[in-house]
Coordinates of C-alpha atoms in Angstrom, one line a residue:
M1 CA 119.5 109.8 57.7
D2 CA 121.2 106.4 58.1
L3 CA 118.6 103.7 57.4
Q4 CA 120.9 101.3 55.5
G5 CA 122.5 98.0 56.6
P6 CA 121.3 94.8 58.4
S7 CA 121.2 96.5 61.8
R8 CA 118.8 99.1 60.5
T9 CA 116.3 96.7 58.8
K10 CA 113.6 97.0 61.4
L11 CA 113.9 100.8 61.6
L12 CA 113.7 101.0 57.8
G13 CA 110.6 98.9 57.8
T14 CA 109.0 101.1 60.5
V15 CA 109.8 104.4 58.7
T16 CA 108.4 103.0 55.4
A17 CA 105.3 101.4 57.0
I18 CA 104.4 104.3 59.3
Y19 CA 103.0 106.1 56.2
D20 CA 100.3 103.4 56.1
V21 CA 99.4 104.2 59.7
G22 CA 98.7 107.8 58.7
C23 CA 96.6 106.5 55.8
F24 CA 94.7 104.3 58.1
F25 CA 93.7 107.2 60.4
G26 CA 92.9 109.4 57.4
A27 CA 90.5 106.7 56.0
I28 CA 88.9 106.4 59.5
A29 CA 88.4 110.2 59.5
A30 CA 86.7 109.9 56.1
F31 CA 84.1 107.7 57.8
S32 CA 82.4 110.8 59.3
L33 CA 84.0 113.7 57.4
G34 CA 83.4 112.3 54.0
E35 CA 79.6 112.2 54.4
M36 CA 79.5 115.5 56.2
L37 CA 81.7 117.6 53.9
G38 CA 80.9 115.9 50.6
R39 CA 83.3 114.5 48.0
K40 CA 84.9 117.7 46.8
K41 CA 85.6 119.3 50.2
T42 CA 87.0 116.0 51.5
I43 CA 89.5 115.8 48.6
L44 CA 90.6 119.4 49.2
L45 CA 91.0 118.8 52.9
G46 CA 93.1 115.6 52.3
T47 CA 95.3 117.4 49.7
S48 CA 95.9 120.3 52.2
I49 CA 97.0 117.8 54.9
M50 CA 99.2 116.0 52.4
A51 CA 101.0 119.3 51.6
V52 CA 101.8 119.8 55.3
G53 CA 103.1 116.3 55.6
A54 CA 105.3 116.7 52.5
I55 CA 106.8 119.9 54.0
L56 CA 107.6 118.2 57.2
Q57 CA 109.4 115.3 55.4
I58 CA 111.4 117.6 53.1
A59 CA 112.6 119.7 56.1
A60 CA 113.4 116.6 58.2
F61 CA 116.9 116.3 59.8
G62 CA 116.1 113.3 61.8
V63 CA 114.1 110.1 61.9
P64 CA 111.4 111.4 64.4
Q65 CA 110.5 114.4 62.2
M66 CA 110.4 112.1 59.1
I67 CA 108.1 109.7 60.9
V68 CA 105.8 112.6 61.9
G69 CA 105.8 113.9 58.3
R70 CA 105.0 110.5 56.9
I71 CA 102.1 110.1 59.3
V72 CA 100.6 113.5 58.5
A73 CA 101.0 113.0 54.7
G74 CA 99.4 109.6 55.2
I75 CA 96.3 111.1 56.9
G76 CA 95.7 113.3 53.9
N77 CA 96.2 110.4 51.5
G78 CA 93.9 108.2 53.5
L79 CA 91.1 110.8 53.2
N80 CA 91.7 111.0 49.4
T81 CA 91.9 107.3 48.7
A82 CA 88.7 106.7 50.7
T83 CA 86.8 109.4 48.7
A84 CA 88.1 109.6 45.2
P85 CA 86.9 106.1 43.9
V86 CA 83.4 106.8 45.4
W87 CA 83.2 110.2 43.8
Q88 CA 84.3 108.8 40.5
A89 CA 81.8 106.0 40.6
E90 CA 78.9 108.2 41.6
T91 CA 79.4 110.7 38.7
S92 CA 79.9 108.0 36.0
K93 CA 77.5 106.2 33.7
A94 CA 77.2 102.4 34.2
A95 CA 79.0 101.8 30.8
W96 CA 81.9 104.1 31.8
R97 CA 82.1 103.6 35.6
G98 CA 84.5 100.6 35.4
K99 CA 86.8 102.2 32.8
L100 CA 87.1 105.5 34.6
V101 CA 87.9 104.0 38.0
V102 CA 90.5 101.7 36.4
I103 CA 92.0 104.7 34.6
E104 CA 92.2 106.5 37.9
M105 CA 94.1 103.5 39.4
I106 CA 96.4 103.4 36.3
L107 CA 97.3 107.0 37.0
N108 CA 98.4 105.7 40.4
I109 CA 100.6 103.2 38.6
A110 CA 102.0 106.0 36.4
G111 CA 103.0 107.8 39.6
F112 CA 104.5 104.6 41.0
S113 CA 106.5 104.2 37.8
L114 CA 107.6 107.8 37.9
S115 CA 108.7 107.5 41.6
N116 CA 110.8 104.4 40.7
W117 CA 112.6 106.2 37.9
V118 CA 113.1 109.3 40.1
T119 CA 114.5 107.1 42.9
Y120 CA 116.8 105.3 40.5
G121 CA 118.1 108.6 39.1
F122 CA 118.7 110.2 42.4
S123 CA 120.4 107.0 43.7
F124 CA 123.5 108.3 41.8
V125 CA 123.4 111.6 43.7
G126 CA 125.1 111.8 47.1
G127 CA 123.9 113.6 50.2
P128 CA 120.4 114.6 51.4
V129 CA 119.3 115.9 48.0
S130 CA 119.0 112.2 46.9
W131 CA 115.9 111.8 49.0
R132 CA 114.7 115.4 49.6
M133 CA 114.3 116.3 45.9
P134 CA 112.0 113.3 45.1
L135 CA 109.8 114.5 48.0
V136 CA 109.7 118.1 46.6
L137 CA 108.5 116.8 43.2
Q138 CA 105.2 115.6 44.7
F139 CA 104.1 119.2 45.0
I140 CA 103.5 119.2 41.2
F141 CA 100.6 116.9 41.7
I142 CA 99.4 118.6 44.9
F143 CA 99.2 121.8 42.8
V144 CA 97.2 120.0 40.1
L145 CA 94.7 118.8 42.7
F146 CA 94.3 122.2 44.2
T147 CA 93.7 123.9 40.9
T148 CA 91.3 121.4 39.3
T149 CA 89.1 120.0 42.1
P150 CA 87.1 123.2 42.8
W151 CA 85.9 123.2 39.2
L152 CA 84.5 119.6 39.3
P153 CA 80.9 118.8 40.0
E154 CA 79.8 117.4 43.4
S155 CA 78.4 113.9 43.4
P156 CA 74.7 114.2 42.5
R157 CA 74.0 111.1 44.6
W158 CA 75.5 112.7 47.6
L159 CA 73.4 115.8 47.0
I160 CA 70.2 113.7 46.8
A161 CA 71.2 111.9 50.0
H162 CA 71.3 115.3 51.7
G163 CA 68.0 116.6 50.3
R164 CA 69.5 118.9 47.6
V165 CA 67.6 117.3 44.7
E166 CA 67.4 120.3 42.4
E167 CA 71.2 120.8 42.5
A168 CA 71.6 117.1 41.8
E169 CA 69.3 117.2 38.8
K170 CA 71.2 120.1 37.4
I171 CA 74.5 118.3 37.6
I172 CA 73.0 115.1 36.1
A173 CA 71.7 117.2 33.2
D174 CA 75.1 118.9 32.8
L175 CA 76.9 115.6 32.8
E176 CA 74.6 114.3 30.1
A177 CA 74.6 117.5 28.1
T178 CA 70.8 117.7 28.4
T179 CA 68.1 119.6 30.4
I180 CA 66.5 118.7 33.7
D181 CA 63.1 118.0 32.0
D182 CA 64.7 115.1 30.1
P183 CA 62.8 111.9 31.3
W184 CA 66.1 110.2 31.7
V185 CA 67.2 112.9 34.2
V186 CA 63.9 112.7 36.1
T187 CA 64.1 108.9 36.2
E188 CA 67.7 108.9 37.5
S189 CA 66.8 111.4 40.2
K190 CA 63.7 109.5 41.4
E191 CA 65.6 106.2 41.4
W192 CA 68.4 107.5 43.6
D193 CA 65.9 109.4 45.8
E194 CA 63.8 106.3 46.3
L195 CA 66.7 104.0 47.1
D196 CA 68.3 106.5 49.4
G197 CA 65.1 106.9 51.4
S198 CA 65.6 110.6 51.7
S199 CA 63.8 113.6 50.2
Q200 CA 64.5 117.2 51.1
G201 CA 66.5 115.9 54.1
K202 CA 63.6 113.9 55.5
N203 CA 64.0 110.2 56.2
R204 CA 61.3 108.0 54.5
G205 CA 62.0 104.7 56.1
R206 CA 65.6 104.3 55.1
Q207 CA 66.2 101.8 57.9
H208 CA 63.4 99.5 56.6
I209 CA 64.8 99.7 53.0
Y210 CA 68.4 99.0 53.9
H211 CA 67.5 96.4 56.5
K212 CA 66.8 94.1 53.6
A213 CA 69.3 95.7 51.2
I214 CA 72.5 95.4 53.2
T215 CA 72.0 92.3 55.2
P216 CA 73.0 89.8 52.4
R217 CA 76.1 91.9 51.6
C218 CA 77.5 90.7 54.9
W219 CA 76.7 87.0 54.5
N220 CA 74.0 87.3 57.1
T221 CA 71.2 84.8 56.3
G222 CA 68.8 85.9 59.0
N223 CA 66.1 88.5 58.7
A224 CA 67.5 90.7 61.4
A225 CA 70.6 92.8 61.0
V226 CA 73.0 92.7 64.0
G227 CA 74.0 96.3 63.7
W228 CA 75.0 99.2 61.4
Y229 CA 78.6 98.1 61.4
E230 CA 77.6 95.2 59.1
V231 CA 77.0 97.6 56.2
P232 CA 80.5 98.1 54.9
A233 CA 81.6 94.5 55.4
S234 CA 81.9 93.7 51.8
K235 CA 84.1 96.7 51.2
T236 CA 86.3 95.7 54.1
V237 CA 86.7 92.1 52.9
E238 CA 87.4 93.3 49.3
E239 CA 90.2 95.7 50.4
Y240 CA 91.6 93.1 52.8
L241 CA 91.9 90.7 49.9
T242 CA 94.3 92.9 48.0
D243 CA 97.0 92.9 50.7
P244 CA 97.6 89.1 51.0
L245 CA 98.0 89.0 47.2
G246 CA 101.6 90.1 47.9
I247 CA 101.6 93.3 45.8
N248 CA 103.0 95.4 48.7
V249 CA 105.9 93.0 49.2
T250 CA 107.2 94.1 45.7
S251 CA 105.8 97.6 45.3
Y252 CA 107.5 98.8 48.5
Y253 CA 110.6 96.5 48.4
L254 CA 111.2 95.1 45.0
P255 CA 114.8 96.4 45.0
T256 CA 115.3 94.8 48.4
V257 CA 113.7 91.6 47.3
L258 CA 116.0 91.4 44.3
V259 CA 119.1 92.1 46.4
E260 CA 118.3 89.8 49.3
S261 CA 116.6 86.9 47.5
V262 CA 118.0 87.1 44.0
K263 CA 121.4 88.4 45.0
L264 CA 121.6 91.2 42.5
E265 CA 123.7 94.4 42.8
N266 CA 121.8 97.3 44.3
S267 CA 122.1 99.5 41.1
L268 CA 120.8 96.7 38.9
A269 CA 118.0 95.9 41.3
R270 CA 116.8 99.5 41.2
L271 CA 117.0 99.6 37.4
L272 CA 115.0 96.4 37.1
A273 CA 112.4 97.8 39.5
A274 CA 112.1 100.9 37.4
C275 CA 111.8 98.9 34.2
N276 CA 109.2 96.6 35.9
S277 CA 107.1 99.7 36.8
V278 CA 106.9 100.6 33.1
S279 CA 105.8 97.1 32.2
Y280 CA 103.2 97.2 35.0
L281 CA 101.9 100.5 33.7
L282 CA 101.6 99.3 30.0
F283 CA 99.9 96.0 30.8
S284 CA 97.5 97.6 33.2
L285 CA 96.0 99.4 30.2
I286 CA 94.5 96.1 29.1
G287 CA 92.1 96.5 32.0
I288 CA 90.5 99.7 30.6
P289 CA 88.5 98.2 27.7
N290 CA 88.0 94.8 29.4
V291 CA 86.7 95.7 32.8
E292 CA 83.2 95.9 31.4
R293 CA 83.7 93.3 28.7
W294 CA 85.1 90.5 31.0
G295 CA 83.3 91.6 34.2
R296 CA 84.8 92.1 37.6
R297 CA 84.5 88.4 38.7
K298 CA 86.5 87.0 35.8
M299 CA 89.2 89.6 36.0
M300 CA 89.8 88.9 39.7
M301 CA 89.7 85.1 39.4
Y302 CA 91.9 84.8 36.4
A303 CA 94.4 87.3 37.7
A304 CA 94.6 85.6 41.1
A305 CA 95.2 82.3 39.4
G306 CA 98.1 83.8 37.4
Q307 CA 99.5 85.5 40.4
C308 CA 99.4 82.2 42.4
F309 CA 101.4 80.6 39.6
C310 CA 104.0 83.4 39.6
Y311 CA 104.6 83.2 43.4
L312 CA 104.8 79.4 43.2
M313 CA 107.5 79.6 40.6
I314 CA 109.4 82.3 42.5
T315 CA 109.2 80.1 45.7
I316 CA 110.6 77.1 43.8
L317 CA 113.4 79.0 42.0
I318 CA 114.6 80.8 45.1
R319 CA 114.4 77.6 47.1
Y320 CA 116.7 75.8 44.6
S321 CA 119.0 78.8 44.4
E322 CA 119.8 78.4 48.1
I323 CA 120.9 74.7 47.8
L324 CA 122.8 74.7 44.5
E325 CA 126.4 75.7 43.9
E326 CA 127.1 79.4 43.3
N327 CA 127.1 79.5 39.5
A328 CA 124.0 77.4 39.1
A329 CA 122.3 79.2 42.0
T330 CA 122.8 82.6 40.3
K331 CA 121.2 81.4 37.1
V332 CA 118.2 79.8 38.9
A333 CA 117.6 82.9 41.1
S334 CA 117.8 85.2 38.1
A335 CA 115.1 83.2 36.4
S336 CA 112.7 84.3 39.1
I337 CA 113.0 87.9 37.9
A338 CA 110.8 87.0 34.9
F339 CA 108.0 85.8 37.3
F340 CA 108.2 89.0 39.3
F341 CA 107.6 90.9 36.1
L342 CA 104.8 88.5 35.1
Y343 CA 103.2 88.8 38.5
Y344 CA 102.9 92.6 38.0
I345 CA 101.3 92.0 34.6
F346 CA 98.5 89.8 36.1
F347 CA 98.0 92.2 39.0
G348 CA 97.9 95.3 36.8
I349 CA 95.2 93.7 34.5
G350 CA 93.0 92.2 37.1
W351 CA 93.6 93.6 40.6
Q352 CA 95.0 97.1 40.4
G353 CA 91.7 98.8 39.7
V354 CA 88.9 96.4 40.5
P355 CA 89.3 96.2 44.3
W356 CA 88.9 100.0 44.4
L357 CA 86.0 100.0 41.9
Y358 CA 84.0 97.0 43.2
P359 CA 83.4 98.3 46.8
T360 CA 82.0 101.6 45.6
E361 CA 79.5 99.6 43.5
I362 CA 78.5 97.1 46.1
N363 CA 77.7 99.4 49.0
S364 CA 74.4 101.3 49.1
L365 CA 74.2 105.1 48.7
A366 CA 73.5 105.8 52.4
Y367 CA 76.6 103.8 53.4
R368 CA 78.9 104.1 50.4
T369 CA 81.2 106.7 52.0
K370 CA 81.3 104.8 55.3
G371 CA 82.0 101.5 53.6
A372 CA 84.7 103.1 51.5
A373 CA 86.3 104.7 54.5
L374 CA 86.3 101.5 56.6
G375 CA 87.5 99.3 53.7
T376 CA 90.3 101.7 52.8
A377 CA 91.3 101.8 56.5
T378 CA 91.5 98.0 56.4
N379 CA 93.6 98.2 53.3
W380 CA 96.1 100.6 54.9
A381 CA 96.2 98.6 58.2
F382 CA 97.2 95.4 56.3
N383 CA 99.6 97.5 54.1
F384 CA 101.3 98.5 57.4
M385 CA 101.5 94.9 58.5
V386 CA 102.9 93.6 55.2
V387 CA 105.4 96.5 54.8
E388 CA 106.6 96.1 58.4
I389 CA 107.2 92.3 58.2
T390 CA 108.6 92.1 54.7
P391 CA 112.3 93.0 55.4
I392 CA 112.4 90.8 58.5
G393 CA 110.5 88.0 56.8
I394 CA 112.9 87.9 53.9
Q395 CA 115.9 87.8 56.2
S396 CA 114.4 85.1 58.6
L397 CA 112.3 82.9 56.3
Q398 CA 114.1 83.3 53.1
W399 CA 112.3 81.3 50.3
R400 CA 109.6 80.2 52.7
F401 CA 108.4 83.8 52.9
Y402 CA 106.9 83.5 49.4
I403 CA 104.8 80.5 50.2
I404 CA 102.5 82.8 52.2
W405 CA 101.6 84.8 49.1
T406 CA 101.2 81.7 46.9
I407 CA 98.6 80.2 49.3
F408 CA 96.7 83.5 49.6
N409 CA 96.5 84.0 45.8
A410 CA 95.2 80.5 45.3
S411 CA 92.5 80.9 48.0
F412 CA 91.0 84.0 46.3
V413 CA 89.8 82.2 43.2
P414 CA 87.1 80.2 45.0
I415 CA 86.3 83.1 47.3
V416 CA 85.4 85.4 44.4
Y417 CA 83.6 82.6 42.5
L418 CA 81.4 81.6 45.4
F419 CA 80.6 85.0 47.1
Y420 CA 81.1 87.9 44.7
P421 CA 78.2 89.1 42.5
E422 CA 78.9 90.7 39.2
T423 CA 78.6 94.5 39.0
A424 CA 79.6 95.2 35.4
D425 CA 77.0 96.8 33.0
R426 CA 74.7 97.6 36.0
T427 CA 73.7 100.9 37.5
L428 CA 74.4 101.3 41.2
E429 CA 70.7 101.1 41.8
D430 CA 70.5 97.8 40.0
I431 CA 73.0 96.4 42.6
D432 CA 70.9 97.9 45.4
R433 CA 67.9 96.0 44.0
L434 CA 69.8 92.7 43.9
F435 CA 70.4 92.9 47.7
R436 CA 66.9 94.2 48.4
D437 CA 65.6 91.0 46.7
D438 CA 67.5 88.8 49.2
A439 CA 70.4 87.8 47.1
P440 CA 71.8 84.3 48.1
I441 CA 75.0 83.9 50.0
F442 CA 76.5 81.7 47.3
V443 CA 75.9 83.9 44.3
F444 CA 77.3 81.5 41.7
R445 CA 73.9 79.8 41.8
D446 CA 72.1 83.0 40.7
K447 CA 72.5 83.6 36.9
D448 CA 71.4 87.3 37.2
A449 CA 73.9 87.9 40.0
I450 CA 76.9 86.6 38.0
S451 CA 75.9 87.6 34.4
E452 CA 78.4 90.0 32.7
K453 CA 75.4 91.6 30.9
R454 CA 72.7 93.7 32.6
P455 CA 69.9 91.4 33.6
L456 CA 66.7 91.8 31.5
K457 CA 64.5 92.5 34.6
Y458 CA 66.6 95.7 35.4
V459 CA 66.5 96.9 31.8
E460 CA 62.7 96.5 31.6
H461 CA 62.2 98.2 35.0
Y462 CA 64.3 101.2 33.9
E463 CA 62.6 101.5 30.5
N464 CA 59.2 101.4 32.1
E465 CA 60.2 104.2 34.5
V466 CA 61.5 106.4 31.7
R467 CA 58.3 105.9 29.8
R468 CA 56.2 106.7 32.8
N469 CA 58.2 109.8 33.6
S470 CA 58.0 110.9 30.0
S471 CA 54.2 110.6 30.0
V472 CA 54.0 112.5 33.3
I473 CA 56.1 115.3 32.0
N474 CA 54.0 115.6 28.8
A475 CA 50.8 115.5 30.7
N476 CA 51.7 118.1 33.3
P477 CA 53.8 120.9 31.6
E478 CA 52.9 123.4 34.3
A479 CA 54.6 121.3 36.9
M480 CA 57.6 121.0 34.8
K481 CA 57.7 124.8 34.3
K482 CA 57.7 125.3 38.0
R483 CA 60.5 122.8 38.4
L484 CA 62.5 124.6 35.7
A485 CA 61.9 128.0 37.3
S486 CA 63.0 126.6 40.7
V487 CA 66.3 125.3 39.2
A488 CA 66.9 128.5 37.2
K489 CA 66.5 130.6 40.4
A490 CA 68.9 128.5 42.3
N491 CA 71.3 128.7 39.3
E492 CA 71.2 132.5 39.2
E493 CA 71.9 132.6 42.9
G494 CA 75.2 130.8 42.3
G495 CA 74.4 128.0 44.7
W496 CA 75.9 125.2 42.6
G497 CA 79.1 126.6 41.2
H498 CA 77.9 126.3 37.6
D499 CA 77.8 129.0 35.0
E500 CA 75.5 127.1 32.5
K501 CA 71.9 128.1 32.3
V502 CA 69.2 125.6 31.9

């Protein structure tokens, strides 16, 4: 397929960006399917659709079929990207939640790095195999998903939200290597059930609970919510913020940027893009131990400030490379390469994982899947816009194109500081309580809302609940025996997909 040359720039942008259109519709589909099917089945459905899309692309002999294949694959990926972070967050302890979701995103970077090296290697091969073979290789990871996902536990929070409390308690106990009569397990189950407002599938005033819980999340200061569509607003804003950071300009088009703006040879541009992906992967590892230590707010603010500096230097250097004589211009433009690398370092540490982690934490259980779906759809919609305009923007605006991303990165520092509460070292139910207590719009004024450590009031509440449940269990052993018998019976019937006996 001929997609090279100045006359094909717009078509290249469309074929590349059309994948994001599929991801957008996949994420929208997760809005209803994700809550109906559960986390596991949604992932398996998304993976199946991705496999069909991959086959269509591999077998493509023209642009129309390639576009259809990319849309279909995108739908599957949209389902998965809207579901996986939620599933990960809901099955993780508070102390590990941030680390695990960041690791999940780092694996995305590893795939990004691998794809860069595969693309670079096959750029030396002529004919259709240069692009068909890289598409074939994705079936390795599709196979891994198909073989591992069925063995993973369903989200216990999703089970409780659908009235399947006994199954949820069994999974909580399995994840903690304990038994369901452990006071900790009982406390967790009751906490989730209370905040969800659902028990055995019956609504217990969820609308009243979430009327107060979700309104502040949408910067609504009144006492009346204007509609259910407010609920996922924080997720949508968070995902929207990642796109104007400029990451998609370079992740999709770094070789093109280096060729058009820095005037490098194509082979050298591809090699540098591949090397940059390795640097990106290595420095993103810094986020794993520090996402809980530094907190979400500091990671986002410091990284955005660093990214702003990088794009500012890129803008200045490319501007002067266009007005200087040839030898000096080449040296000045080449200096901007260092800031492209540095930009990826800042983004990898602070913004690669947190924007996918934070929205799963900030939305309540009843609306977590819907919020994730709507926010992920917003992310893919803006991805499409950025990927579509980048080749044309570089050609038309030249150095001015990078001013856009400089300004956006600068603006995110005050936005995060003013409006984003801290979620590190808190359970998901702690965050629900923050909003139920009418959290202020400007959270920087609330010490509990921005503290990197779990506020004392949440620690005391949880300890009191564990003690209370412990005393109830000891005082009523017969009730606990009945509970154990109920769970054992369900386990023997094979309803949960677990072989362990309580």
